[in-house]
Coordinates of C-alpha atoms and ligand atoms in Angstrom, one line a residue:
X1 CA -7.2 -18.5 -13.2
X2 CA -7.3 -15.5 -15.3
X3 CA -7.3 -12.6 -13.3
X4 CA -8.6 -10.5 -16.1
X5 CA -6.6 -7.3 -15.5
X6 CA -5.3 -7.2 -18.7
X7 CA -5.2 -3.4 -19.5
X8 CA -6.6 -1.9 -16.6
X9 CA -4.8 1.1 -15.5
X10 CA -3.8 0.7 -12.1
X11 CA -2.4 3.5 -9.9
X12 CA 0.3 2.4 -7.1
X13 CA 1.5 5.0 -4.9
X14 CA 4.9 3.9 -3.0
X15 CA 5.4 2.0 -6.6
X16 CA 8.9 2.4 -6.7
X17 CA 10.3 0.5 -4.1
X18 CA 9.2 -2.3 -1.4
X19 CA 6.1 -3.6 -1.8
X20 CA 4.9 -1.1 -4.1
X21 CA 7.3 -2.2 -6.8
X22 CA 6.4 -5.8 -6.3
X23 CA 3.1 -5.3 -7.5
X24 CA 3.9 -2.8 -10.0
X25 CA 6.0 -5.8 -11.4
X26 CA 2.7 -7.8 -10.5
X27 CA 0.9 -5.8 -12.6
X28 CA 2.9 -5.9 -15.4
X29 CA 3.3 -9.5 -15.2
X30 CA -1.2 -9.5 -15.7
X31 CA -1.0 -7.8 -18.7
X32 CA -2.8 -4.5 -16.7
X33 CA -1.0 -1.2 -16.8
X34 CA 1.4 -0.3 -13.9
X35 CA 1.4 3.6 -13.0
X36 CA 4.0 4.2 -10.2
X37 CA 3.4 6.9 -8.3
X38 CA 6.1 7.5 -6.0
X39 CA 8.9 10.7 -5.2
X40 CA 12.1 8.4 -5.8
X41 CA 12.4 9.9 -9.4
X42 CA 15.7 7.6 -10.0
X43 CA 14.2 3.9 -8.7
X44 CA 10.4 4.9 -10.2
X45 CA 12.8 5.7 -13.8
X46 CA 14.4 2.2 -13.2
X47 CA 11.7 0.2 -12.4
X48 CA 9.5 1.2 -15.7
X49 CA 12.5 1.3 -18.2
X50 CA 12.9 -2.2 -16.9
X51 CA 9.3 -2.9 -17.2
X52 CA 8.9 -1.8 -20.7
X53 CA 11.8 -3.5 -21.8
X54 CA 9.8 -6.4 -20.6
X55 CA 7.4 -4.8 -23.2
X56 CA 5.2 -4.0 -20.3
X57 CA 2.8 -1.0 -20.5
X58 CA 3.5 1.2 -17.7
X59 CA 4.4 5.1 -17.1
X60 CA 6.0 6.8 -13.9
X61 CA 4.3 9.9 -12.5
X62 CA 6.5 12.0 -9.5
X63 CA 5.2 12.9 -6.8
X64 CA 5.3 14.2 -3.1
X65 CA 2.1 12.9 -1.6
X66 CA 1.9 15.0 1.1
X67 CA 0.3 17.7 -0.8
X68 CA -4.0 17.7 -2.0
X69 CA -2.4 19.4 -5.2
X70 CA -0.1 16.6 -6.0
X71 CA -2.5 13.8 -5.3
X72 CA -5.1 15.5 -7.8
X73 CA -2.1 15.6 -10.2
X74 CA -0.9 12.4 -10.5
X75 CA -4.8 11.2 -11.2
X76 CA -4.9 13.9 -13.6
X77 CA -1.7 12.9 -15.3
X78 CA -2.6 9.2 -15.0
X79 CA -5.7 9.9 -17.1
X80 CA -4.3 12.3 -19.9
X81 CA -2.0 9.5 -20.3
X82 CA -3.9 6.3 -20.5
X83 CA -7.6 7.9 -20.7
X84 CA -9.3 5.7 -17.8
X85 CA -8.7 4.5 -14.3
X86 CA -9.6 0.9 -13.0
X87 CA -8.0 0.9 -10.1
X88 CA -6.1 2.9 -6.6
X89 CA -3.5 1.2 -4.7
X90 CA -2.8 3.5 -1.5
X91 CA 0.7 2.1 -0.1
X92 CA 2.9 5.0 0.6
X93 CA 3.7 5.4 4.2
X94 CA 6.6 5.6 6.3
X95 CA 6.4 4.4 10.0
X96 CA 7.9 7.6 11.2
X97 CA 7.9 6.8 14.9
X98 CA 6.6 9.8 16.2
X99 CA 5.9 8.8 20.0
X100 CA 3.2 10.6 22.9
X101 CA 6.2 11.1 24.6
X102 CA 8.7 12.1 22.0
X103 CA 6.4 13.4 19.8
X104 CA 5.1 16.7 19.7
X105 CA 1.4 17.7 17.9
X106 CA 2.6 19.3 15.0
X107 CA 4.7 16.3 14.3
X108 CA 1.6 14.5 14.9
X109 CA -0.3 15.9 12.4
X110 CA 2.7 16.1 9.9
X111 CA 3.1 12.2 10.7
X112 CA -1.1 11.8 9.7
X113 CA -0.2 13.8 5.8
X114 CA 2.6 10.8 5.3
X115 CA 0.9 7.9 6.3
X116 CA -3.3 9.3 6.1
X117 CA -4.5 12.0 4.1
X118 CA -3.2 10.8 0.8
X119 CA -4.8 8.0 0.9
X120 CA -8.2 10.2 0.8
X121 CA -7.2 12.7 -1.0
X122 CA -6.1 10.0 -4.0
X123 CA -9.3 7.9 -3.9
X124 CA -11.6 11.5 -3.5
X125 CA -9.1 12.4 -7.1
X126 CA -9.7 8.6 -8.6
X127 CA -13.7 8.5 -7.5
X128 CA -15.3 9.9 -10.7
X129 CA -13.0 8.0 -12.7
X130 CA -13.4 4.8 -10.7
X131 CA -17.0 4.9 -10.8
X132 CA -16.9 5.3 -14.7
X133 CA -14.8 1.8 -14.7
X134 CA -16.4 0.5 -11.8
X135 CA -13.2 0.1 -10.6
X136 CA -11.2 -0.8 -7.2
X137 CA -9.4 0.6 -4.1
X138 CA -6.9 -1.7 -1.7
X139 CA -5.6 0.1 0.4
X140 CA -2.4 -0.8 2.4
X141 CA -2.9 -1.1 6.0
X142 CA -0.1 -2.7 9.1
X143 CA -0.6 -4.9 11.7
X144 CA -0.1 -2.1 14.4
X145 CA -3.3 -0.6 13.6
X146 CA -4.4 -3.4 15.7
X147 CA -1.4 -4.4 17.8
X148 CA 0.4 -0.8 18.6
X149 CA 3.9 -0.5 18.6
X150 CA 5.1 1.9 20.9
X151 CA 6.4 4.8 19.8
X152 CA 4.7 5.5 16.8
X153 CA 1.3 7.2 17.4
X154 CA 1.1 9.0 14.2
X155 CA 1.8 6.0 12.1
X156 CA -0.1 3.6 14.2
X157 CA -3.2 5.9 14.4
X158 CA -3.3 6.4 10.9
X159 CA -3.2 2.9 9.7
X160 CA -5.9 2.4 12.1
X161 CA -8.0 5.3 10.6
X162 CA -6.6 3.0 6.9
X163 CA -9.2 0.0 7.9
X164 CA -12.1 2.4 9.4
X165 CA -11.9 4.4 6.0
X166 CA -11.7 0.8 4.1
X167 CA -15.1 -0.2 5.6
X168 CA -16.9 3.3 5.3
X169 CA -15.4 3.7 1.6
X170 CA -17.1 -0.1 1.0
X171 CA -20.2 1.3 2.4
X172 CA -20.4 4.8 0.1
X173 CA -19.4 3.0 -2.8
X174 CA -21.9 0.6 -3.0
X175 CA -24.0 1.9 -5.2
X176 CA -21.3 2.7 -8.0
X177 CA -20.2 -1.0 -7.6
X178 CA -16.5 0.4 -6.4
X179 CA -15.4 -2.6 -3.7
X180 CA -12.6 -1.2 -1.0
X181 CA -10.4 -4.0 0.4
X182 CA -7.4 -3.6 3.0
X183 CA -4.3 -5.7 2.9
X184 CA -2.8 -6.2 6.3
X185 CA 0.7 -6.4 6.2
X186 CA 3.4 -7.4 9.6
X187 CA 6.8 -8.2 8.8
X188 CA 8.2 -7.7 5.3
X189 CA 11.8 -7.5 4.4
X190 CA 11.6 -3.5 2.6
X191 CA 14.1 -0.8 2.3
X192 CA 11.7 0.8 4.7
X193 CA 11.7 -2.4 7.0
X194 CA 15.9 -2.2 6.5
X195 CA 15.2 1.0 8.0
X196 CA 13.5 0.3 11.0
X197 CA 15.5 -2.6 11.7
X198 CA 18.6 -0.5 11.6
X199 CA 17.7 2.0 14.3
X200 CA 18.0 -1.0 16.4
X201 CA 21.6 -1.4 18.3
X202 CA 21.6 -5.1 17.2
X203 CA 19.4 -5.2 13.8
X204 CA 20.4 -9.1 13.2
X205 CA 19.3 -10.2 16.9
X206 CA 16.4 -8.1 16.7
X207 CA 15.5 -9.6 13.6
X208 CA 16.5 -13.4 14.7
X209 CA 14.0 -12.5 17.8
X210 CA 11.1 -11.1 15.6
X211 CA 11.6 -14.5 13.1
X212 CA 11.0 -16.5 16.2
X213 CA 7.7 -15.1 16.6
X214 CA 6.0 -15.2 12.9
X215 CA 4.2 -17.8 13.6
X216 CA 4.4 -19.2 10.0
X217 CA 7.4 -20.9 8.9
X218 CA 9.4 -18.3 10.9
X219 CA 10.0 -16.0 8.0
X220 CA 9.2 -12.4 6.8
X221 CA 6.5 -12.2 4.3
X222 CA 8.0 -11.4 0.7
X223 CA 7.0 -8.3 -0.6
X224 CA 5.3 -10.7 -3.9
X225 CA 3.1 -12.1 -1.5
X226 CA 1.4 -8.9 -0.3
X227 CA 1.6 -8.0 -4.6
X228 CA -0.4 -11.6 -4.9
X229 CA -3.0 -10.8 -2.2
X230 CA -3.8 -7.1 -3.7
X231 CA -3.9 -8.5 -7.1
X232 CA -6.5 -10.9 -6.5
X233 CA -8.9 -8.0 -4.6
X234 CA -8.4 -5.6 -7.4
X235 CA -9.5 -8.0 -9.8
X236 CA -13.3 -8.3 -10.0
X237 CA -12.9 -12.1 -11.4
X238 CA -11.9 -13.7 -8.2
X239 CA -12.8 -10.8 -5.7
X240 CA -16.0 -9.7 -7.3
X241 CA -17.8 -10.2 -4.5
X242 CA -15.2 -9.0 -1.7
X243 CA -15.7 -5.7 -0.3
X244 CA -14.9 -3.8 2.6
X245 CA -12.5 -6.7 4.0
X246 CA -9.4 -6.8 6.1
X247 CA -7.0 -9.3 4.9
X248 CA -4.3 -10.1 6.8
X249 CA -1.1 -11.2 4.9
X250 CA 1.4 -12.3 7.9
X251 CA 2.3 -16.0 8.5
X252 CA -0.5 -15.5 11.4
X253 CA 1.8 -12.7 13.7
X254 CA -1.3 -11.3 14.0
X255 CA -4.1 -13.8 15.0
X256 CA -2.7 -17.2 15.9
X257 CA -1.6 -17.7 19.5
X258 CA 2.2 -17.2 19.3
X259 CA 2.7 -18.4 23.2
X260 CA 1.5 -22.0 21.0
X261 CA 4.1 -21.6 18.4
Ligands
LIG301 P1 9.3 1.4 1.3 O1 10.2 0.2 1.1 O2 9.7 2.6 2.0 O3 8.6 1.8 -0.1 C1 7.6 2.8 -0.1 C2 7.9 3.8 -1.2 O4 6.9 4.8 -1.1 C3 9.2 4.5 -1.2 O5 9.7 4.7 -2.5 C4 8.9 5.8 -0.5 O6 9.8 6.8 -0.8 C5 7.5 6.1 -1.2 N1 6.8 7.1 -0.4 C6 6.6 7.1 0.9 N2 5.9 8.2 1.3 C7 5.7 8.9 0.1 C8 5.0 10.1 -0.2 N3 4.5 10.9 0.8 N4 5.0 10.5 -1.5 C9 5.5 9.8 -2.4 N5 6.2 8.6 -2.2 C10 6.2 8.2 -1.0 O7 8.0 0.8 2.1 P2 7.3 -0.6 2.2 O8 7.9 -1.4 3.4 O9 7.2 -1.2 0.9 O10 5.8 -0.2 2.7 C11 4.8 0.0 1.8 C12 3.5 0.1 2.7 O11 3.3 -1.1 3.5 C13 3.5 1.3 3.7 O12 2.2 1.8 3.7 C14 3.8 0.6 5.0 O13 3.2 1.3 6.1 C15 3.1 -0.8 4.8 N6 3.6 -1.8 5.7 C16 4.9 -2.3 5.5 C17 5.4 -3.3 6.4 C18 6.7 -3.9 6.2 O14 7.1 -4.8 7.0 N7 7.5 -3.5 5.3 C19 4.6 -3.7 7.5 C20 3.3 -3.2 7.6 C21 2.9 -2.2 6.7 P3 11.0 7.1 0.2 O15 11.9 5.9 0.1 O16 11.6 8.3 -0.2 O17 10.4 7.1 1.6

């Protein structure tokens, strides 16, 4: 099926790397237009010299997220250079394990401008421009919205506050014909997953005992198959009538009875 994205410009934040650079690959590889929006000037640099030498059409625009300024910014800069917006892919985040315990409020609050407020503060930046395409937002969500983690109050409270805005955004943009979706990733092998894992005293035993638990095929989830999922939502051929949905892209860690598995 033709997903039809061909030349829509489509703005990933967190497109360098991880999942955001599969599906600024994805992008490419639909014929739409890839902006990477991320602060890794020297991966976002590789990734769209290697995409245009695929003779993909794609730009890279710096930034810090964490700022209102640089959020209107990279919109700004997205539409001097292309002239239109058809789509917002939130995804930057980083879970930054600041604890109740551990954690302090300012660290808090710092915590909620990594992982929260960008993703408003991009799709309040996008909106006029989305609702002149009737365009898309998918916003990248994480299983411990709904499962906790320990440890991690900022992150976890924020991707929690991802899926609420997901619903209410569906809701306000009704009448504009903007649909909001939410992919739900769990486990997915990322230099920020790498991370995580490493903090760990044994990463390979802790990984062999979170395998042991995705309940589908045992594995991590590649990073192409959260790109494939947001693909088909931002594309109003096969998700034209999707809005305001959850989906969960996890081998079933998240649902499915793993005491059965
Ligand atoms: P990743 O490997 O760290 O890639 C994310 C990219 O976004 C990195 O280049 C990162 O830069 C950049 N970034 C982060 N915060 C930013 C900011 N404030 N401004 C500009 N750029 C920023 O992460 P990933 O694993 O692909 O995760 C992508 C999304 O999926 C995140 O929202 C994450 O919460 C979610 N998720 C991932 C998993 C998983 O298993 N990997 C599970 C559930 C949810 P730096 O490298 O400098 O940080």
């Amino acid at each position: 099926m033709d997903l039809e994205l061909q030349d829509r410009v489509i703005v990933i934040t967190g497109g360098a790397k991880g999942i955001g650079a599969a599906l600024s690959r994805g992008v490419c590889q639909e014929n739409g237009i890839a902006v990477v929006v991320d602060r890794d000037k020297a991966l976002g640099e590789k990734l769209v010299a290697e995409l245009r030498g695929l003779k993909a059409s794609c730009c890279f625009v710096q930034a810090e997220l964490t700022t209102a300024d640089a959020c209107r910014q990279a919109i700004e800069e997205t539409v001097r250079e292309f002239g239109r917006l058809d789509a917002l892919v939130n995804n930057a985040g980083v879970n930054d394990r600041i604890g109740l315990e551990d954690g302090s409020p300012s660290e808090y609050l710092a915590s909620l401008e990594r992982n929260l407020v960008h993703y408003y503060s991009m799709a309040h930046f996008a909106l006029p421009h989305l609702k002149r395409s009737r365009g898309a937002v998918v916003n990248i969500a994480s299983k411990t919205a709904v499962t906790g983690q320990g440890g991690t109050s900022g992150y976890a409270s924020a991707k929690g506050a991802i899926l609420a805005l997901t619903r209410e955004w569906a809701v306000e943009l009704l009448p504009y014909g903007i649909r909001i979706n939410a992919v739900v990733p769990a486990e997915v092998m990322t230099p920020l997953y790498e991370q995580w894992l490493s903090s760990f005293p044994e990463p390979q035993k802790k990984l062999k005992t979170i395998l042991s638990k995705i309940p589908l095929g045992n594995r991590m989830t590649k990073p192409e198959e959260i790109a494939a999922a947001v693909l088909f939502l931002l594309s109003s051929q096969a998700a034209g009538h999707v809005t305001g949905q959850h989906l969960y892209v996890d081998g079933g860690y998240v649902h499915l009875d793993r005491a059965l598995t």
